[in-house]
Coordinates of C-alpha atoms and ligand atoms in Angstrom, one line a residue:
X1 CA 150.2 75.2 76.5
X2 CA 146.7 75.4 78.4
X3 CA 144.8 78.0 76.9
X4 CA 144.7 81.5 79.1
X5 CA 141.5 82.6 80.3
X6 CA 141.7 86.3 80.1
X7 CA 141.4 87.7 83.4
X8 CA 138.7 91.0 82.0
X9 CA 136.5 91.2 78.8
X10 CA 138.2 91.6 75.4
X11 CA 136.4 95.4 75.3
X12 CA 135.0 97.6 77.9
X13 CA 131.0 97.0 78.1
X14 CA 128.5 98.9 76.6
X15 CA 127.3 101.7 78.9
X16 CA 123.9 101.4 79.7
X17 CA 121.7 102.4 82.2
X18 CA 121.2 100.2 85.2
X19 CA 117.8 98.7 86.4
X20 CA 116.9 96.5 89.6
X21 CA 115.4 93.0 88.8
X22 CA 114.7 92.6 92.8
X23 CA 118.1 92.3 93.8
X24 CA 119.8 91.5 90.6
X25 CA 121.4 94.9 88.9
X26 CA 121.0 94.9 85.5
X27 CA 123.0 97.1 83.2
X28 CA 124.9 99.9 84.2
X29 CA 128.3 97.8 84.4
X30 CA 126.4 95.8 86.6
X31 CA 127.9 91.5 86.1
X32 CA 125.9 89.8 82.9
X33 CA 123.0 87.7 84.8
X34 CA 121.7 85.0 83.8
X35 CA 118.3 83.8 83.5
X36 CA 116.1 81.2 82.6
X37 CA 112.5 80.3 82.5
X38 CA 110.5 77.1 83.9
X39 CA 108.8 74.7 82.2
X40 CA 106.0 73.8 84.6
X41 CA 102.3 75.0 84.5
X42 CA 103.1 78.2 86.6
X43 CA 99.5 77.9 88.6
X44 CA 101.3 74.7 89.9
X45 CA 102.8 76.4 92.2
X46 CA 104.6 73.2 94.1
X47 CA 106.5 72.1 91.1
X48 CA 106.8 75.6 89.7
X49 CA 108.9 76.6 92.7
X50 CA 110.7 73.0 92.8
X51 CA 111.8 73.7 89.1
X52 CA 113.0 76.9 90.5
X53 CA 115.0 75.4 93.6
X54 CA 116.9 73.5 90.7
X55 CA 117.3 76.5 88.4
X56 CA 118.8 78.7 91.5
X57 CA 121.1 75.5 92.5
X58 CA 122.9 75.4 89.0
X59 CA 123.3 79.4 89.3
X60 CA 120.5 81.1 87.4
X61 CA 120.2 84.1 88.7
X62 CA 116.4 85.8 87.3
X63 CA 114.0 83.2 86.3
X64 CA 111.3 83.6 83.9
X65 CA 107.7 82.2 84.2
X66 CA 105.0 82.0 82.3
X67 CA 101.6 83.3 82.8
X68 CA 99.1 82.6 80.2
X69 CA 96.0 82.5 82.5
X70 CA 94.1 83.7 85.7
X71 CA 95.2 80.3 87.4
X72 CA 98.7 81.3 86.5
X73 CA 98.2 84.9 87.5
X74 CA 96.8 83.9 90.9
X75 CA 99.9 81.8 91.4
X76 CA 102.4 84.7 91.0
X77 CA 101.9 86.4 94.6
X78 CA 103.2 83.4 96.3
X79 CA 105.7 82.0 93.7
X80 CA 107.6 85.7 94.1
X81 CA 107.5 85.8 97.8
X82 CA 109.1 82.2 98.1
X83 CA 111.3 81.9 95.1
X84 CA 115.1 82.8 96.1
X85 CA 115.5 84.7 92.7
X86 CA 114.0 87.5 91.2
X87 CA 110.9 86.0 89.3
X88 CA 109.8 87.9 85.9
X89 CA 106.2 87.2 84.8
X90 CA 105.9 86.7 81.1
X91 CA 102.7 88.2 79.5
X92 CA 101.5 88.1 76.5
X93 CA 98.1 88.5 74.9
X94 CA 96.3 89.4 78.1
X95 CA 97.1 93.3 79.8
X96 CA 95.4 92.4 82.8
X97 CA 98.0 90.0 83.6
X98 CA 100.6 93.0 83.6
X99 CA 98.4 94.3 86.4
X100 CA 98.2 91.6 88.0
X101 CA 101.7 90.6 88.0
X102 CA 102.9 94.0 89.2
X103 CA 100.7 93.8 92.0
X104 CA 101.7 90.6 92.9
X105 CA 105.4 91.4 93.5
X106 CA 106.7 90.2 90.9
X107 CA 110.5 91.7 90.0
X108 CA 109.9 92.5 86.8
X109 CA 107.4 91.7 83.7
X110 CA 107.8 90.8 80.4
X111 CA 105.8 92.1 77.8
X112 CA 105.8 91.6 74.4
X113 CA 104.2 94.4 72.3
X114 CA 103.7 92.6 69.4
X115 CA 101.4 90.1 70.8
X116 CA 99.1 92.5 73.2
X117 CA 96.0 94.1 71.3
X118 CA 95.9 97.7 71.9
X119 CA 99.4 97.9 73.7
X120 CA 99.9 101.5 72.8
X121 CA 96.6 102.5 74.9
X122 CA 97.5 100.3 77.7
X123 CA 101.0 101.9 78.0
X124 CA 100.3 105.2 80.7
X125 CA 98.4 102.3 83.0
X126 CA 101.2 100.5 83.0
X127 CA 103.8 102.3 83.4
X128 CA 101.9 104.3 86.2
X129 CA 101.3 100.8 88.1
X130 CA 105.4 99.7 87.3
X131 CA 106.4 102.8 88.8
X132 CA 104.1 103.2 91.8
X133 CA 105.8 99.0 92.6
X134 CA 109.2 100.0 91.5
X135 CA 108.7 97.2 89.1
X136 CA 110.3 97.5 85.7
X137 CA 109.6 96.0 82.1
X138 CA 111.5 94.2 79.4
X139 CA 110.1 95.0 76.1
X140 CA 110.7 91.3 74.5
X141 CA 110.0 91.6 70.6
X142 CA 110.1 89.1 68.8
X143 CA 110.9 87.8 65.2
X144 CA 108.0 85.6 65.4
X145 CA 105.0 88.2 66.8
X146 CA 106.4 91.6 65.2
X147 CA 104.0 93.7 65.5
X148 CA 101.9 94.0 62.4
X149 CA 102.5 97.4 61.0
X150 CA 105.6 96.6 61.1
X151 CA 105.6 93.5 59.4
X152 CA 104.1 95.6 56.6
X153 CA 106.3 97.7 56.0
X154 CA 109.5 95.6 56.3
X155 CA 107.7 92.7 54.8
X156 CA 109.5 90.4 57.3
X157 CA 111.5 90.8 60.7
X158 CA 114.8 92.6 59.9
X159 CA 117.2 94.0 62.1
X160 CA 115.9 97.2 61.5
X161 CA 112.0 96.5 62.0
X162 CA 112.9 94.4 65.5
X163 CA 114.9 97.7 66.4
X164 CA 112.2 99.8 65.4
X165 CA 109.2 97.9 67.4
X166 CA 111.5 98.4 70.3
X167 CA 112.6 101.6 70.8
X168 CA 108.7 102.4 69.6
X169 CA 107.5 100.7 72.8
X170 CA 110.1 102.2 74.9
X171 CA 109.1 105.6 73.5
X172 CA 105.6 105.2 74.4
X173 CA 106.6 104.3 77.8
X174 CA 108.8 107.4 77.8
X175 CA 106.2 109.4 77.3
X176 CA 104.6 108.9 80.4
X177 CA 108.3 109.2 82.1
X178 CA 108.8 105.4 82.4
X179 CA 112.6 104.5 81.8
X180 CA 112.9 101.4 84.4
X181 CA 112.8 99.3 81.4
X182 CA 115.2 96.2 79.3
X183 CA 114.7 95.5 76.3
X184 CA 115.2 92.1 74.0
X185 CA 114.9 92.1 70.3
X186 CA 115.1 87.9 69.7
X187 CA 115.2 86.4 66.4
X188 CA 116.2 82.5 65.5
X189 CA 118.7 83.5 63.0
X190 CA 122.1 84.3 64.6
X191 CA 123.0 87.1 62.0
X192 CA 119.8 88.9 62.2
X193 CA 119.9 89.0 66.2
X194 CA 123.6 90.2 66.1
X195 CA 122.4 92.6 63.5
X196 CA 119.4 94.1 65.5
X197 CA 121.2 94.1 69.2
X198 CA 124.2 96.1 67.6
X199 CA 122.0 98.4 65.9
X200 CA 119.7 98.4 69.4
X201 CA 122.7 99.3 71.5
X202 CA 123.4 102.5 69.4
X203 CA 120.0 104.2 69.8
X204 CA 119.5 103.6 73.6
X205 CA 121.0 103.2 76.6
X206 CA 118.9 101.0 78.3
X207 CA 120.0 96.9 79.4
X208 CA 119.9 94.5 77.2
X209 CA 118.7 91.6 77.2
X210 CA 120.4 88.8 74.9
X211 CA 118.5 85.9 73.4
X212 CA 118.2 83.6 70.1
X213 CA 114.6 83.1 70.5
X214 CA 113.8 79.0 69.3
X215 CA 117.4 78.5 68.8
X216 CA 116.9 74.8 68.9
X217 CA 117.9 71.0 70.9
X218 CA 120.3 71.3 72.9
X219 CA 123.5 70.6 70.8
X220 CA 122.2 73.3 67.9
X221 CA 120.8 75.8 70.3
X222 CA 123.9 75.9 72.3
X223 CA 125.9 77.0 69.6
X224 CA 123.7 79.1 68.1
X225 CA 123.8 81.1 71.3
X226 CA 127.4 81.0 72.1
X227 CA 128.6 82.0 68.8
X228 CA 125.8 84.9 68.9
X229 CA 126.3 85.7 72.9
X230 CA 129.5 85.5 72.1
X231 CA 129.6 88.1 69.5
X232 CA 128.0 90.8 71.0
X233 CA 129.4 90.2 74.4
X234 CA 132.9 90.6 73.0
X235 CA 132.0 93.8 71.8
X236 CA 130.5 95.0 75.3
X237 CA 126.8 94.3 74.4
X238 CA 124.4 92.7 76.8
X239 CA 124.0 93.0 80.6
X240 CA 121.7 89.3 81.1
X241 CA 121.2 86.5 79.1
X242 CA 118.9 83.6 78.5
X243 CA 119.5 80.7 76.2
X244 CA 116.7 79.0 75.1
X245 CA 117.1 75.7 74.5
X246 CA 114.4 72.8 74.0
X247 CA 115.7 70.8 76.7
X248 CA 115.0 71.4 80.7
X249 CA 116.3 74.9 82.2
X250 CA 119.1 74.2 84.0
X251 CA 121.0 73.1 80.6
X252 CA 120.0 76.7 79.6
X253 CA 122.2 77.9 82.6
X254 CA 124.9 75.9 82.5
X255 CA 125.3 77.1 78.9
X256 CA 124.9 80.5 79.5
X257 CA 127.0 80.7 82.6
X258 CA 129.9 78.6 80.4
X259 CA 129.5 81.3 78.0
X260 CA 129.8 83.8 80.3
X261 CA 132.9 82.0 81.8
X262 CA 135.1 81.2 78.0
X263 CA 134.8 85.2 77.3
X264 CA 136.3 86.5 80.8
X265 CA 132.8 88.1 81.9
X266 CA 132.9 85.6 84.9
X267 CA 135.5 83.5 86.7
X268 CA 135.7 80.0 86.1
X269 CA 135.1 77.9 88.9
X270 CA 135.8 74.2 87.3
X271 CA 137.7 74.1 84.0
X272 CA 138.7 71.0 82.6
X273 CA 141.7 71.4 80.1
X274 CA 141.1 67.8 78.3
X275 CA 143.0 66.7 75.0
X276 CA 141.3 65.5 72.1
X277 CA 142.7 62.5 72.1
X278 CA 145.1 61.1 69.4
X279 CA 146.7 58.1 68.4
X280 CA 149.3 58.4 70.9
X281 CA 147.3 58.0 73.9
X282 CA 147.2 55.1 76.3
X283 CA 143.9 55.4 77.8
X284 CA 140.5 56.5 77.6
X285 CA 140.8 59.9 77.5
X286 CA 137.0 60.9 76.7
X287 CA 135.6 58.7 79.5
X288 CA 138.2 59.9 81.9
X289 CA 137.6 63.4 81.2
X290 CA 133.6 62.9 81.6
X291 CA 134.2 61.0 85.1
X292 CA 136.7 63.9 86.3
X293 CA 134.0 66.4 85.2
X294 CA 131.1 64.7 86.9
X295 CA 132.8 63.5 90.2
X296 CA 133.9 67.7 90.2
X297 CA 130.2 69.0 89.7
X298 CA 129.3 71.7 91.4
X299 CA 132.6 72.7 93.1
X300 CA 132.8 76.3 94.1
X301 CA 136.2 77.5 93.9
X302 CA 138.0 78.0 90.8
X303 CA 140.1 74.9 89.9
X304 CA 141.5 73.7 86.5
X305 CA 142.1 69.9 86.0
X306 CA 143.8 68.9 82.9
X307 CA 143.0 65.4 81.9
X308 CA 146.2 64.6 79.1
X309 CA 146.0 61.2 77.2
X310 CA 149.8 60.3 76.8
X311 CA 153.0 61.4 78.2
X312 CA 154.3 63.4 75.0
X313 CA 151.9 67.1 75.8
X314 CA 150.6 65.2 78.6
X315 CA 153.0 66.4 81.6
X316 CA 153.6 70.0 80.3
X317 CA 149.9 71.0 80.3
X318 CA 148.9 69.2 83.2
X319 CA 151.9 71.4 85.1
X320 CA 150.1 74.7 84.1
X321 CA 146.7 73.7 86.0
X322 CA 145.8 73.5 89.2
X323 CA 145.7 69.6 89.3
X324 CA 146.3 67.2 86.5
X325 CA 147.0 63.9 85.5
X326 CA 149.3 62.4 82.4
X327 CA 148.8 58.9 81.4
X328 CA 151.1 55.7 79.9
X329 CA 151.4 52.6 80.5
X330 CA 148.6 52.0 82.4
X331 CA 149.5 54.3 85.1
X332 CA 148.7 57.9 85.4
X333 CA 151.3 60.8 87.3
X334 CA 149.2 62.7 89.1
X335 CA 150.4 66.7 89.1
X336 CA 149.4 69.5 91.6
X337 CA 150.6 72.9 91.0
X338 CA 153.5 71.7 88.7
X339 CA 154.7 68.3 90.7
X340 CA 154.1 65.0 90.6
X341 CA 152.8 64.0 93.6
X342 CA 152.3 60.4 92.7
X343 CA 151.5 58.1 90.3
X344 CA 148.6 55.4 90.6
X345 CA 147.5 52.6 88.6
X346 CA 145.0 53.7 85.8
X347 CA 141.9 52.5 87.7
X348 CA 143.1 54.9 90.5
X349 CA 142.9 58.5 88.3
X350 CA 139.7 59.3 88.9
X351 CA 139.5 58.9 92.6
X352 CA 142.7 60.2 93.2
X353 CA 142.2 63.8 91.1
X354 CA 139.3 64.0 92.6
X355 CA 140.5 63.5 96.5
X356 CA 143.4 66.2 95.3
X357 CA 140.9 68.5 93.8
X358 CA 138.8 68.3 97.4
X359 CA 142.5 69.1 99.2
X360 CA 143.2 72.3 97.1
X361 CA 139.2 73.5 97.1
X362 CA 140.1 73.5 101.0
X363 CA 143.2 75.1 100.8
X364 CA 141.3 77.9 97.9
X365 CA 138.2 78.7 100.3
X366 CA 138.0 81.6 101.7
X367 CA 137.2 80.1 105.3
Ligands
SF4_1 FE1 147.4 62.9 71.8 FE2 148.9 62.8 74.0 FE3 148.1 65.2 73.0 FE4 146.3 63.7 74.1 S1 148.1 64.6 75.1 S2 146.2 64.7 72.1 S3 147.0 61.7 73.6 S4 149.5 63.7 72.1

């Protein structure tokens, strides 16, 4: 039978405390976000924003950018104020970028410890400025810029060395009475991120943010993230994600928000239930399933179409979906909600699944 999604996460989340990216709670109980970051020269502002028109159509919900210079810095005022999501300046290297990003309205700023000179002095300025603008900080370590003491004395980045830059940060921050804060302990290696969020989640309470930093192309990175997402998410850890993947953004939020969807965190809108394929079938099935999925982009109610190559499996799963269709003999019975409600010549299947799929998104909205 079709596979059932379960209807709530396998364990109750991790409870952590809940901070405001603009609009976008995180933590807390709050729904796993997603996020992404662009890819353009963030003091172009035109194609900076563009990329981030395209991230907020696919559903990214925080989005990332980088700010490695005053250009980039100067651009953040009015890439906040007209970006639809919560935008997150990224700083490395330079403090007065922290400043500046703050001040420019920015929802939140990434900082990465490991990578700013004299962090520790720095902290009390910026956590005054974060509070006074109600902005809050991820503390983003990273496997590849731990910072150096602590390379020393792990002699490379272990769980317990990520953990320990961390919650060193956030204690510094602490100190000055700063707790509006995320934090992200990335590493390329699956088992050692696993390692060092589970290990993070039982010293603090604050949101986490999950990533496999460099995890890859697209094909590798995606499953390095889902089976590590996946992980810690089935055992209630992590309140936003980002996969990184080197390929453009909006493949980074598809994956995530299909990761979020196959572990119950988020309702599916479009599922496809497609068979492998066998000997048996008596038509395409891989090129039919790719058609149904791509003439059904971007609908909004929850539908699943099962797409079955023969008539052996074919007419019991495609009864259990919403819409379905069971080939042989060059013809395919169309199903929806359990009958068949015609059968059409194979060049016909595509069209007419997706026509149905239209009628029952109609019938599903809430208007
Ligand atoms: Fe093979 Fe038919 Fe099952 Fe597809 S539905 S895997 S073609 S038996």
């Amino acid at each position: 039978g079709v596979p059932e999604v379960p209807a709530r996460p396998v364990v109750p989340r991790r409870q952590s405390r809940q901070i405001q990216v603009g609009p976008v709670p995180v933590g807390g109980g709050a729904p796993v976000s997603v996020q992404s970051m662009t890819t353009t020269r963030t003091s172009d502002i035109g194609a900076t924003l563009q990329q981030i028109a395209e991230l907020t159509a696919s559903g990214c919900q925080i989005v990332r950018v980088a700010c490695p210079t005053q250009d980039d810095a100067d651009a953040l005022a009015t890439i906040a104020r007209k970006s639809q999501i919560p935008v997150i300046a990224d700083i490395h290297f330079q403090p007065k970028y922290v400043f500046a990003a703050i001040e420019a309205g920015c929802a939140a700023v990434r900082v990465n410890p490991g990578n700013i000179k004299k962090f520790d002095d720095q902290v009390k300025e910026i956590a005054r400025a974060a509070k006074d603008h109600g902005t809050p900080i991820r503390i983003g370590v990273n496997a590849g810029s731990l910072d150096r003491r602590l390379l020393q004395k792990y002699g490379k980045a272990t769980p317990e060395a990520l953990v320990e830059s961390a919650l060193w940060e956030a204690s510094l921050f602490e100190e000055h009475g700063f707790r509006d804060i995320k934090i992200s302990v990335k590493h390329n290696d699956p088992v050692v991120m696993i390692e060092a969020y589970r290990q993070l989640a039982e010293r603090c309470d604050y949101p986490l943010h999950l990533g496999v930093t460099e995890a890859g192309p697209a094909f590798q990175g995606t499953i390095k993230s889902a089976v590590a997402f996946g992980a810690l998410l089935s055992q209630g850890i992590g309140d936003t994600i980002r996969v990184s993947l080197s390929a453009p953004p909006v493949e980074e939020v598809k994956v995530g928000i299909q990761i979020l969807e196959s572990l119950g965190l988020r309702r599916r809108r479009l599922e496809i239930v497609s068979c492998p394929s066998c000997g048996r079938a008596q038509v395409d099935v891989y090129k039919l399933a790719e058609e149904v999925t791509a003439g059904l982009d971007g609908m909004e109610v929850p539908l699943r179409v099962a797409v079955m190559g023969c008539v052996v499996n074919g007419p019991g799963e495609a009864r259990e979906a919403d819409l379905g269709v069971a080939s042989g003999n060059g013809k395919g019975q169309i199903f929806v909600k359990g009958e068949v409600i015609k059968t059409v010549p194979e060049s016909r299947i595509v069209e007419t699944l997706i026509e149905e799929a239209m009628k029952l998104a109609e019938s599903k909205s809430p208007s």
